CSV table of C-alpha atoms in Angstrom, one decimal:
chain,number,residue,atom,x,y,z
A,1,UNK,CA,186.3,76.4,121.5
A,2,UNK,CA,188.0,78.6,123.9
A,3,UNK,CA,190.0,75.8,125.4
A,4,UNK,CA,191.3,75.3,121.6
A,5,UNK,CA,194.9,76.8,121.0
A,6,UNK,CA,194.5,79.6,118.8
A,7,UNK,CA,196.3,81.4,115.8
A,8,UNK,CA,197.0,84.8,116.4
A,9,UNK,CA,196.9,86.6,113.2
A,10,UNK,CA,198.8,90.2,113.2
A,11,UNK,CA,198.8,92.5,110.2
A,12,UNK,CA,198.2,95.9,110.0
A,13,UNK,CA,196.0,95.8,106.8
A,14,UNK,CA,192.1,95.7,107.9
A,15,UNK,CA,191.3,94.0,105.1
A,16,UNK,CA,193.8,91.4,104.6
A,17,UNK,CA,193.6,90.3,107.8
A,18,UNK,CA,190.2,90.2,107.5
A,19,UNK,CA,190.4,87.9,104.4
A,20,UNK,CA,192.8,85.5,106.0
A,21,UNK,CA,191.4,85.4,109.5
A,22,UNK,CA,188.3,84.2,107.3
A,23,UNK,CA,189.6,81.5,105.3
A,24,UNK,CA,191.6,80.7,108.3
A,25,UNK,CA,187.8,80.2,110.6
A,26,UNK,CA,186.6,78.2,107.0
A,27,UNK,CA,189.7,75.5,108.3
A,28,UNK,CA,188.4,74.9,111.2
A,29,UNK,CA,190.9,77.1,113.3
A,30,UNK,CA,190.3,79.8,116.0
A,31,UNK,CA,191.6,82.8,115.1
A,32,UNK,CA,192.1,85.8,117.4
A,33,UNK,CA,192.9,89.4,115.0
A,34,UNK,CA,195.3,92.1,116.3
A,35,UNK,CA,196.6,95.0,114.1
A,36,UNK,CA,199.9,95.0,115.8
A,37,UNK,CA,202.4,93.1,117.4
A,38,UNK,CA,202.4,94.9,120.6
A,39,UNK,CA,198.3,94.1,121.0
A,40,UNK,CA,199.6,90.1,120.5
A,41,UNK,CA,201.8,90.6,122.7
A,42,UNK,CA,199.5,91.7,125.8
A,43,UNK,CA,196.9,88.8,125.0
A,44,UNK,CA,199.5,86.3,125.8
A,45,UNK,CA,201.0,87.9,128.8
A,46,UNK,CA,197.5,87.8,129.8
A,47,UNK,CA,197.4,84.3,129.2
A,48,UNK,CA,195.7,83.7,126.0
A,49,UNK,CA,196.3,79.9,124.9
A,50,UNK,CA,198.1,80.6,121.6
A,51,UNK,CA,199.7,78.0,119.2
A,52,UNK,CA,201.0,80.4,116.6
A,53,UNK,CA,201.4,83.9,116.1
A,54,UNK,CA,201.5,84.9,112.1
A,55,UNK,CA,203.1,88.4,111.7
A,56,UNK,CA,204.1,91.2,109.7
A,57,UNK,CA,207.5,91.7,110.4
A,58,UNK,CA,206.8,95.8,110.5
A,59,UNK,CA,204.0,95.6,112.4
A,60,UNK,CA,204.4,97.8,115.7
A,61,UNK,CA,207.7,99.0,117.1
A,62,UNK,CA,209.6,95.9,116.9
A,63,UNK,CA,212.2,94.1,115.2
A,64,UNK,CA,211.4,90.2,114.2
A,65,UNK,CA,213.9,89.1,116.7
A,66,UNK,CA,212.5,91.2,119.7
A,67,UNK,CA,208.8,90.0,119.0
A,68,UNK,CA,210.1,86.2,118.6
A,69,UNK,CA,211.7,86.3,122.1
A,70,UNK,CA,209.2,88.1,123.9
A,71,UNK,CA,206.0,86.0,122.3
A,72,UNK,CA,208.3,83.3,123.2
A,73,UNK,CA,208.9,84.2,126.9
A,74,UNK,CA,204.5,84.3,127.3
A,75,UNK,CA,204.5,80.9,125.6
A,76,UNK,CA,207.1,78.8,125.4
A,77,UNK,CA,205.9,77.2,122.8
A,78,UNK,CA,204.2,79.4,120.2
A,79,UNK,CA,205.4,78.9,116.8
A,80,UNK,CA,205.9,82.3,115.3
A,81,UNK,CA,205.6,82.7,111.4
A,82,UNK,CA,206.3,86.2,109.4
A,83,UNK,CA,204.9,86.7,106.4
A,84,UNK,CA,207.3,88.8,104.0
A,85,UNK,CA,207.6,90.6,100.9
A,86,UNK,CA,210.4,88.9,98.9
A,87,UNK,CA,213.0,91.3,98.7
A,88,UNK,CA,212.8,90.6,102.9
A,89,UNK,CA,212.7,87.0,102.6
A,90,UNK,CA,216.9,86.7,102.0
A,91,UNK,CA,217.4,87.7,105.4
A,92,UNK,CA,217.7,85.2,107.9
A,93,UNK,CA,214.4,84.6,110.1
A,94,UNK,CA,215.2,84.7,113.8
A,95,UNK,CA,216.2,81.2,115.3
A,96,UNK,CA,213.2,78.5,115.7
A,97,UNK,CA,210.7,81.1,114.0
A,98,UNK,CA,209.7,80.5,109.8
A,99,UNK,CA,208.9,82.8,106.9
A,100,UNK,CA,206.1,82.6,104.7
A,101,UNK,CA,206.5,84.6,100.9
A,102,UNK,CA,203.8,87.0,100.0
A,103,UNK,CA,201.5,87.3,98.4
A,104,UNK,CA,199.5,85.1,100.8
A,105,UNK,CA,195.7,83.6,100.3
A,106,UNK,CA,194.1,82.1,103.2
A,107,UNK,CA,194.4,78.4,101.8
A,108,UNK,CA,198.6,78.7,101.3
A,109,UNK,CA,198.7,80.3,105.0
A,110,UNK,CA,195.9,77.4,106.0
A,111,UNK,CA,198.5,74.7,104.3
A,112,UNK,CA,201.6,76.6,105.9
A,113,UNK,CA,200.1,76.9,109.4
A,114,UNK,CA,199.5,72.9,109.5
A,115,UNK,CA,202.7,72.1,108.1
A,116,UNK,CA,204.7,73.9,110.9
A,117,UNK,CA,202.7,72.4,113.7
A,118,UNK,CA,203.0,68.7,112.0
A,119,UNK,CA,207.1,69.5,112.3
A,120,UNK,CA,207.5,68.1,115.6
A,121,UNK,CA,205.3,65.1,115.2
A,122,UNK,CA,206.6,64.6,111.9
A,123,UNK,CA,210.4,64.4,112.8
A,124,UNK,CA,209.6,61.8,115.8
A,125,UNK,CA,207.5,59.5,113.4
A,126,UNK,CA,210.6,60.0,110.7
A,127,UNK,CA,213.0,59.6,113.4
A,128,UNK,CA,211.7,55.8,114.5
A,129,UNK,CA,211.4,54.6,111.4
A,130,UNK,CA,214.6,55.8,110.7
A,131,UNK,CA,216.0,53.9,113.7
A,132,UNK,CA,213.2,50.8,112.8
A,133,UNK,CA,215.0,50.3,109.1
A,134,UNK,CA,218.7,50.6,110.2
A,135,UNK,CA,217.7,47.7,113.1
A,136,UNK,CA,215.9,45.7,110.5
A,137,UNK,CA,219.9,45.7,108.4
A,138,UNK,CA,221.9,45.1,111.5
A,139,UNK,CA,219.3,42.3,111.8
A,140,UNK,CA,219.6,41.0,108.5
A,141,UNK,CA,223.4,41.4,108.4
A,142,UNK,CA,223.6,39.3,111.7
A,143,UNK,CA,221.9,36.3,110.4
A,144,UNK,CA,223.6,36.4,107.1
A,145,UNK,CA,226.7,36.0,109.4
């Protein structure tokens, strides 16, 4: 298990995190708790093998874009998801990172965790057959020359 990527889970509420970092383990997914950002944010510059980091925005010191670049310079490339309150969700998240609407339950996080790491993967496979059905028209346009 420790060669597994893990999700690091940041929020400041004991209990929450608690909740989610649970359902989260149900998944199938390693989950490593911190109640700040900053905490995060030493466990990768350590070297922790990280996939995602799922934060507060508020939690610790620093602003959503300062976290995202400095999580980003550890790991090049960890996703990063906030979880906000709506009224904070019509601001813009910073570049590359996503925003997940609270209230959260384990199982939406769980569903939005494995939709952001299928993105990549998801937009090559799209991307070919995009390229696969405009070569089958040139090919059919061709013959019907």
């Amino acid at each position: 298990m420790p060669d597994t990527p893990a999700i690091l889970l940041v929020q400041s509420d004991e209990g929450q995190r608690a909740k989610l970092a649970a359902g989260l383990r149900l998944d199938g997914m390693r989950v490593v708790e911190y109640a700040t950002a900053e905490a995060a944010l030493v466990a990768l510059n350590r070297g922790l093998k990280a996939a995602m980091l799922v934060t507060e925005p508020a939690v610790g010191r620093l602003t959503e874009l300062e976290l995202t670049e400095l999580a980003r310079d550890a790991a090049p490339r960890l996703e990063v998801i906030f979880t906000r309150s709506p009224e904070a969700n019509r601001l813009a998240a910073p570049a590359g990172a996503h925003a997940l609407v609270k209230p959260i339950e384990a199982g939406r996080l769980s569903r939005f965790i494995r939709l952001v790491a299928a993105r990549p993967a998801l937009r090559s496979v799209l991307q070919r057959r995009y390229r696969q059905s405009k070569s089958c028209v040139l090919a059919a346009r061709t013959r019907a020359s």
